[in-house]
GROMACS .gro file of C-alpha atoms in nm:
model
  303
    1UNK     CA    1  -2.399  -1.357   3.908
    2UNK     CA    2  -2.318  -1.042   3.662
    3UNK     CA    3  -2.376  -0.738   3.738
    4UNK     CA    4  -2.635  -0.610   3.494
    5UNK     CA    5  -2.525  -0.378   3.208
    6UNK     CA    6  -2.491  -0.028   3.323
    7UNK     CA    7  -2.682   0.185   3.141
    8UNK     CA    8  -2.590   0.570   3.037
    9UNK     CA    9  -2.888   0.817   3.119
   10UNK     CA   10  -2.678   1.136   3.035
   11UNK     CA   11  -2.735   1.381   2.757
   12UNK     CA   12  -2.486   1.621   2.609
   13UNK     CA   13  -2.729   1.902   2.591
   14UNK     CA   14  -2.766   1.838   2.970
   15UNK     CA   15  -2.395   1.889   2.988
   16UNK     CA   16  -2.359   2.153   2.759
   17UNK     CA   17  -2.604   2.371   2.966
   18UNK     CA   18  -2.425   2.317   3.282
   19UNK     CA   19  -2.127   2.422   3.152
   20UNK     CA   20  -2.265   2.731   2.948
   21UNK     CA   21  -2.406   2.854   3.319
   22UNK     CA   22  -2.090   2.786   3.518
   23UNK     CA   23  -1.891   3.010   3.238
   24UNK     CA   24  -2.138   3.262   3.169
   25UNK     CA   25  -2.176   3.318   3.561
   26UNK     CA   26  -2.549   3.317   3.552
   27UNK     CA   27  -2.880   3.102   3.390
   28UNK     CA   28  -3.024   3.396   3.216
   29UNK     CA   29  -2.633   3.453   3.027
   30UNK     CA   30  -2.655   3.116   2.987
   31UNK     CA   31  -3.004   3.137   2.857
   32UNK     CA   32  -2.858   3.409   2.577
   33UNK     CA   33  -2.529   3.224   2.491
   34UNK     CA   34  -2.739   2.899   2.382
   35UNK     CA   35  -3.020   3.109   2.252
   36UNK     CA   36  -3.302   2.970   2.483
   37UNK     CA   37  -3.552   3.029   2.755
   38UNK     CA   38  -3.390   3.080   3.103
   39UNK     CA   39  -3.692   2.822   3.204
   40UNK     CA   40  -3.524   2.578   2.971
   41UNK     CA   41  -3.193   2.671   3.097
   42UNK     CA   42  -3.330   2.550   3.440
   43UNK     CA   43  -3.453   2.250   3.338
   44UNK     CA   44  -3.172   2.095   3.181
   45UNK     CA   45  -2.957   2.169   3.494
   46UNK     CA   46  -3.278   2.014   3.730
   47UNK     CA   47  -3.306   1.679   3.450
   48UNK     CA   48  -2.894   1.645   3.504
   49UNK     CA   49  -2.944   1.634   3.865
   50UNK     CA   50  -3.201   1.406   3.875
   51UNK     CA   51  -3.025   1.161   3.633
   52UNK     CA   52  -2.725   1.181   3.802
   53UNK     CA   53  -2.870   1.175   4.157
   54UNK     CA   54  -2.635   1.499   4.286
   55UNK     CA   55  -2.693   1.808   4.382
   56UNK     CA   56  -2.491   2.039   4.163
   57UNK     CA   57  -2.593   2.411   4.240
   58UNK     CA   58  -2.633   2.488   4.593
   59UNK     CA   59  -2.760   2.845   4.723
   60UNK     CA   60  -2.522   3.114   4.882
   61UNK     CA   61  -2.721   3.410   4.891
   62UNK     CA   62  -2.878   3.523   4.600
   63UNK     CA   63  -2.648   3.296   4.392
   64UNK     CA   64  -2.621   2.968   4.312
   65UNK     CA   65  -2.295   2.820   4.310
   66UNK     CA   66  -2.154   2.468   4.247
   67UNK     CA   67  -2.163   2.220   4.518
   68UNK     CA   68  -1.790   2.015   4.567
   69UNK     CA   69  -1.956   1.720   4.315
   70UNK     CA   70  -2.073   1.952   4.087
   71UNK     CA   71  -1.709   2.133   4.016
   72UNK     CA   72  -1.590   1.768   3.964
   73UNK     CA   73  -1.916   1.684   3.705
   74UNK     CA   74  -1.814   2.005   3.514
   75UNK     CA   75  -1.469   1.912   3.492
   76UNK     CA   76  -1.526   1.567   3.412
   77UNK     CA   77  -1.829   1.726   3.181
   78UNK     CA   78  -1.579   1.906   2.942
   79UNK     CA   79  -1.414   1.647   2.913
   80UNK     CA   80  -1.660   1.464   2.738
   81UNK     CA   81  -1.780   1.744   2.524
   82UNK     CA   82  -1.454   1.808   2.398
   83UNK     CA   83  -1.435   1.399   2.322
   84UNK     CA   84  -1.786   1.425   2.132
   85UNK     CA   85  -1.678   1.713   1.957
   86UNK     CA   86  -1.392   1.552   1.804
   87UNK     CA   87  -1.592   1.205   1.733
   88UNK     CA   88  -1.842   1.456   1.525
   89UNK     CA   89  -1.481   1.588   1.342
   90UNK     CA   90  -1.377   1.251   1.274
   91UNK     CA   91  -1.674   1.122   1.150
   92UNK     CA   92  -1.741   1.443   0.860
   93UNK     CA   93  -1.355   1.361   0.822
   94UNK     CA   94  -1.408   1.013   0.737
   95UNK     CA   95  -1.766   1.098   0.500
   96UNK     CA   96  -1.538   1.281   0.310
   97UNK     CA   97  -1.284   0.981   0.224
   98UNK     CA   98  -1.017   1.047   0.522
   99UNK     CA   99  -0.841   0.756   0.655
  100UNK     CA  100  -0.892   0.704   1.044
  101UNK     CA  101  -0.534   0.562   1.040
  102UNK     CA  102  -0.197   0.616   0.845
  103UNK     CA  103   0.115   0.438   0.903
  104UNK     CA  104   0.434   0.578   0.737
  105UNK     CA  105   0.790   0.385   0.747
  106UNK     CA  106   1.079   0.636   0.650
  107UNK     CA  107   1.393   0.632   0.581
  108UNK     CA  108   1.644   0.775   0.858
  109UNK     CA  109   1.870   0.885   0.561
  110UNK     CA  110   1.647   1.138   0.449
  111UNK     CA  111   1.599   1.502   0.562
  112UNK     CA  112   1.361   1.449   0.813
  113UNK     CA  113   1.325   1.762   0.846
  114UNK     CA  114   1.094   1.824   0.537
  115UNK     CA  115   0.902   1.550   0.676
  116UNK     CA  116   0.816   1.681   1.009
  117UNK     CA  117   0.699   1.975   0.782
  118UNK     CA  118   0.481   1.773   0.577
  119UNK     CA  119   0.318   1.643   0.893
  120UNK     CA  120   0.300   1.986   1.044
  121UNK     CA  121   0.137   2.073   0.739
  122UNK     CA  122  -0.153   1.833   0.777
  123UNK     CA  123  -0.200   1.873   1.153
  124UNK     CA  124  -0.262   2.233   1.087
  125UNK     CA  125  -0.501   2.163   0.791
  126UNK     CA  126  -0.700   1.998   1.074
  127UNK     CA  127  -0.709   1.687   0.940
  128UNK     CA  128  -0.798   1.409   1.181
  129UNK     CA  129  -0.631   1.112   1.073
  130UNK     CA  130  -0.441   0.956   1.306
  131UNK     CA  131  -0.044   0.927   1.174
  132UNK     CA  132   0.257   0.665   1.289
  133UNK     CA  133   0.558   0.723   1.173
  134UNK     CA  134   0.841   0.464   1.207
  135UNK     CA  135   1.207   0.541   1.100
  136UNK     CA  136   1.412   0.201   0.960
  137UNK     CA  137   1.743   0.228   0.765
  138UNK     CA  138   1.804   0.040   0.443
  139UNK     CA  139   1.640  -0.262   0.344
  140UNK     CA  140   1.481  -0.280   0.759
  141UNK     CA  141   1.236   0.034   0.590
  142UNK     CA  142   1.113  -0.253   0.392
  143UNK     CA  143   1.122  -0.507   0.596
  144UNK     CA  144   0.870  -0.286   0.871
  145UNK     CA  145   0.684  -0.185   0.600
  146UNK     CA  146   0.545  -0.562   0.461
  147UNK     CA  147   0.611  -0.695   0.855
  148UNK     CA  148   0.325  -0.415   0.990
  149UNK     CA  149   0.139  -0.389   0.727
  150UNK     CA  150   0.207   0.026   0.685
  151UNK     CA  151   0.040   0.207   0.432
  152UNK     CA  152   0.347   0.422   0.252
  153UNK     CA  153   0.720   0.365   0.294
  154UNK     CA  154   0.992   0.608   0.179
  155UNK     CA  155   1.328   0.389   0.096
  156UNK     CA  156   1.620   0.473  -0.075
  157UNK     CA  157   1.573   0.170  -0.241
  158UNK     CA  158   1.342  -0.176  -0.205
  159UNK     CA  159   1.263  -0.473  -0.364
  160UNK     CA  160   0.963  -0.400  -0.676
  161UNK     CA  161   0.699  -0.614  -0.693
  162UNK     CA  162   0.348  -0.495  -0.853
  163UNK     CA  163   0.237  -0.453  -0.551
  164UNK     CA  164   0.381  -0.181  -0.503
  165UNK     CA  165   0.334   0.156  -0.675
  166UNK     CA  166   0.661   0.411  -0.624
  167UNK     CA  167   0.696   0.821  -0.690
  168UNK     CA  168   1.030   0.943  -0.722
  169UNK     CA  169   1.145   1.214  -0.460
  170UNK     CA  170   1.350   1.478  -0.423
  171UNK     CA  171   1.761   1.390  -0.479
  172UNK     CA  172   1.987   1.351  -0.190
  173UNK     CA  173   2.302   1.359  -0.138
  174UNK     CA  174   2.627   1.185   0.056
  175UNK     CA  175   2.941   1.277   0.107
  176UNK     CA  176   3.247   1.058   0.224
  177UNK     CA  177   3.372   1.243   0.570
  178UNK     CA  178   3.626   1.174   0.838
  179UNK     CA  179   3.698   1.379   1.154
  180UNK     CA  180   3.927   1.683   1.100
  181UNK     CA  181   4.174   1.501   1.369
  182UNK     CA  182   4.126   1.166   1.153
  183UNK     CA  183   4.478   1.029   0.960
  184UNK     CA  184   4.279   1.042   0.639
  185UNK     CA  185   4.157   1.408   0.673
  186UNK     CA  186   4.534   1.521   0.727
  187UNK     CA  187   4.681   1.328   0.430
  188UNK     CA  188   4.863   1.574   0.169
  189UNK     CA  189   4.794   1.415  -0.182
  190UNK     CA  190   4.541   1.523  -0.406
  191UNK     CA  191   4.325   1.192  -0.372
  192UNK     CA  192   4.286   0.912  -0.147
  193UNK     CA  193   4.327   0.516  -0.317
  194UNK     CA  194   4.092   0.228  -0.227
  195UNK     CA  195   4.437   0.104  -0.024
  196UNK     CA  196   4.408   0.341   0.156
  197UNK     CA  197   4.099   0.383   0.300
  198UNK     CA  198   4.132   0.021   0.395
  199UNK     CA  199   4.389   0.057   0.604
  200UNK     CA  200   4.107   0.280   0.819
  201UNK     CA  201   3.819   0.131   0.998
  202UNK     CA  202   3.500   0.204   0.809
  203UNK     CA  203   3.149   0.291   0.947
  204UNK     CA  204   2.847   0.198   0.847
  205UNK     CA  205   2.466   0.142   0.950
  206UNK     CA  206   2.335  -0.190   0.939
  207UNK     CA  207   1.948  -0.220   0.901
  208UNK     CA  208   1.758  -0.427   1.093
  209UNK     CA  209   1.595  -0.654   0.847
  210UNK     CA  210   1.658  -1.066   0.853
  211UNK     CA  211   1.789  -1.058   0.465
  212UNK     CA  212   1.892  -0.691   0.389
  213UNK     CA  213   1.960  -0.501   0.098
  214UNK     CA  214   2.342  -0.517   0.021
  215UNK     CA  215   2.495  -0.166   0.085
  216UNK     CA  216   2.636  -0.082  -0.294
  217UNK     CA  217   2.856   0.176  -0.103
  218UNK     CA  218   3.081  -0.042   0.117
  219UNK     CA  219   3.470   0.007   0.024
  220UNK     CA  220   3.499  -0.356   0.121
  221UNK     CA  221   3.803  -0.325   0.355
  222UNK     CA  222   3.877  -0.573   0.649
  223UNK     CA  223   3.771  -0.365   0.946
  224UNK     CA  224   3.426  -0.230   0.910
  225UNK     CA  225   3.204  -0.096   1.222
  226UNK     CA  226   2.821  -0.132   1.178
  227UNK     CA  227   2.611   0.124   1.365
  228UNK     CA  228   2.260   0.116   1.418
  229UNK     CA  229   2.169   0.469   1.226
  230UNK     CA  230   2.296   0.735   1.090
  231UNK     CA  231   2.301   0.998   1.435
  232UNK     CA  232   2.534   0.726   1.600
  233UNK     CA  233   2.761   0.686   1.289
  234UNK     CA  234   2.766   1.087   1.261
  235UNK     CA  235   2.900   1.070   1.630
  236UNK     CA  236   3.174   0.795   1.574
  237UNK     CA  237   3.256   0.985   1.246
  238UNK     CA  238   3.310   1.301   1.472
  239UNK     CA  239   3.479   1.167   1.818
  240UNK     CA  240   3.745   0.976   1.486
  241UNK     CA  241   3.654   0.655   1.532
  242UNK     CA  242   3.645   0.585   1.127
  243UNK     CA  243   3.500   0.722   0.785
  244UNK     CA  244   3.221   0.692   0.632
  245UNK     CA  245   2.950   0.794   0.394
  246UNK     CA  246   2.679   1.081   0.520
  247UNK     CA  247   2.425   1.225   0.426
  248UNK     CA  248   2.534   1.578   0.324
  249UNK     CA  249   2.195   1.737   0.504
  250UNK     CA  250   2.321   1.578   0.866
  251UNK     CA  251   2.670   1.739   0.847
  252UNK     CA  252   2.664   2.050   0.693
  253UNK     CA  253   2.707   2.245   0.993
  254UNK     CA  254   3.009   2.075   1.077
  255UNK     CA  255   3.162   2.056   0.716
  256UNK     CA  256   3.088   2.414   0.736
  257UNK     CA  257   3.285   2.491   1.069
  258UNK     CA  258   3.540   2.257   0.996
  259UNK     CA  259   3.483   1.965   1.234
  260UNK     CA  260   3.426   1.721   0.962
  261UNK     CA  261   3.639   1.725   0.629
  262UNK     CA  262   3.547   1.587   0.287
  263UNK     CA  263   3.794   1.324   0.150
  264UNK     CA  264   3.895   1.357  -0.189
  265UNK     CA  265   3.847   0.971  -0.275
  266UNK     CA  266   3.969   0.903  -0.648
  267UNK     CA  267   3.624   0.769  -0.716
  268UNK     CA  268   3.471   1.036  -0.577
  269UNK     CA  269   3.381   1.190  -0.279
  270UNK     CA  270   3.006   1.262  -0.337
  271UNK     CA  271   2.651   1.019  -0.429
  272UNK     CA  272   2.363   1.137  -0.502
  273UNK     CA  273   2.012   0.945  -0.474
  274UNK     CA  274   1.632   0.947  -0.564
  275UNK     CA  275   1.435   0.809  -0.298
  276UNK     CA  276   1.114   0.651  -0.345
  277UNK     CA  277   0.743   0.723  -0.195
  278UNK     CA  278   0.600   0.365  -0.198
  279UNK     CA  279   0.260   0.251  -0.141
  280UNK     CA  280   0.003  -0.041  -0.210
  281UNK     CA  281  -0.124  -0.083  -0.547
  282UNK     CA  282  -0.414  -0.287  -0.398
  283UNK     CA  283  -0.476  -0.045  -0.114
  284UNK     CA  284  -0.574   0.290  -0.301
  285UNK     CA  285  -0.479   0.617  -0.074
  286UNK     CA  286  -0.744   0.772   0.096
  287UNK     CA  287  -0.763   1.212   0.098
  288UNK     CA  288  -0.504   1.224   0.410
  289UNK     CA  289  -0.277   0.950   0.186
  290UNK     CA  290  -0.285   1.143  -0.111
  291UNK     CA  291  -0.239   1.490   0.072
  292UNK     CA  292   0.075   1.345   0.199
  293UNK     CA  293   0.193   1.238  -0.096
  294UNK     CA  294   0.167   1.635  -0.224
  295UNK     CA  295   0.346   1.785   0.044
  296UNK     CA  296   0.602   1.514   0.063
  297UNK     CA  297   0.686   1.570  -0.323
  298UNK     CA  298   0.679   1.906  -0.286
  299UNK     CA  299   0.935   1.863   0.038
  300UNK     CA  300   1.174   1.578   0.094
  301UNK     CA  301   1.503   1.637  -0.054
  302UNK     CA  302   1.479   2.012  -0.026
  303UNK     CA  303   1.608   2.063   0.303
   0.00000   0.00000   0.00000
């Protein structure tokens, strides 16, 4: 047979008047911090006794202090206040049109950077929503966005549909790089021919989507190593293992001291790209949605 439902005979108030007496050191403080009777003070710690069936003040002298199970109620009983508390935060949050949930699928070419600072900027706003953020390369951003159902994606580029509303970003920019100690970095013409880059071995990331977007930016040579993302490539790129294309924001310090070196291609050495805020056209944004959007227009690409 079941054991019958167990059913919760505490009150907050209860708790919240134990715990003003424990930190105010005395009932009558207590009495003053919650603006009551010291009688009333008295009760509520006598009612949480008796509901709970402990003893939670015992006498030592003239004062009252907390018995072994009543330090472990308090504990336990700010716990819960602090939980309540932020239920009661959530739920004016969510009156006022903010999503409990937000799932965002990025990018990992893009500063990431003046994302965190997006999200930075919301956390300290106070807003409650609770935020995932996943981080997919080329056409896998996609491919996690319509597989988990996310609410925003930002993609260098996707497959439209209507859908799908999009909101350009900030440019970026890539730059083709070898090591300083690569053959191709210590070449003495003025520009580098498609020849010869494919005599190198090439690096690239590979997305992890079933039917990917074709990488426009492949030179097309025989040898080509696929990495994973673009902190892996960077550390192939350094140790000589290849060349490749970069984002410019993930190697500037090492352009800078010389550790990487930019390859004067005849094509060109540099891309530049808009990438795209994407979200449902059939799932409006709620208030933390549409904040994001702000700061994230205002940010990515500016790093």
């Amino acid at each position: 047979m079941a054991d019958p439902p167990v059913r919760m005979d505490l009150d907050l108030d209860y708790i919240e008047t134990l715990v003003a007496v424990v930190d105010e050191g005395s009932f009558a403080r207590a009495a003053k911090r919650l603006n009551r009777v010291q009688s009333a003070v008295t009760y509520n710690v006598r009612q949480l006794e008796r509901r709970l069936s402990l003893t939670l003040f015992e006498r030592q002298g003239r004062r009252s202090v907390l018995t072994d199970a009543g330090r472990i109620i308090l504990e336990e009983g700010r716990i819960l206040l602090a939980r309540a508390r932020r239920i009661e935060r959530l739920a004016r949050h969510f009156r006022h049109g903010f999503e409990p949930s937000l799932q965002l699928v990025i990018d990992g070419a893009l500063p990431l950077e003046s994302i965190m600072r997006a999200l930075k900027s919301l956390a300290d706003e106070g807003i409650s929503t609770r935020i995932q953020l996943k981080v997919e390369f080329l056409g896998g951003v996609q491919f996690r966005f319509q597989g988990d159902d996310a609410d925003m994606m930002l993609v260098k580029e996707y497959r439209a549909s209507e859908q799908f509303v999009s909101r350009p970003l900030s440019e970026v920019t890539c730059a083709l790089v070898a090591s300083r100690e690569h053959a191709l970095a210590r070449q003495t013409h003025a520009t580098l021919s498609l020849p010869e880059l494919h005599q190198h071995v090439e690096l690239s990331v590979h997305d992890a989507s079933e039917s990917g977007l074709p990488d426009p930016h492949l030179f097309g040579g025989a040898r080509v190593f696929y990495l994973s993302d673009f902190y892996s490539k960077k550390q192939a790129v350094l140790l000589g293992l290849g060349y490749g294309w970069m984002p410019l924001h993930l190697i500037r310090a090492e352009l800078d001291a010389g550790a990487l070196v930019e390859l004067p291609f005849e094509a060109g050495s540099r891309f530049s790209f808009v990438p795209l805020l994407v979200y449902r056209s059939d799932r409006p944004l709620g208030r933390t949605g549409q904040r994001l959007v702000e700061l994230l227009e205002a940010g990515v690409g500016a790093a």
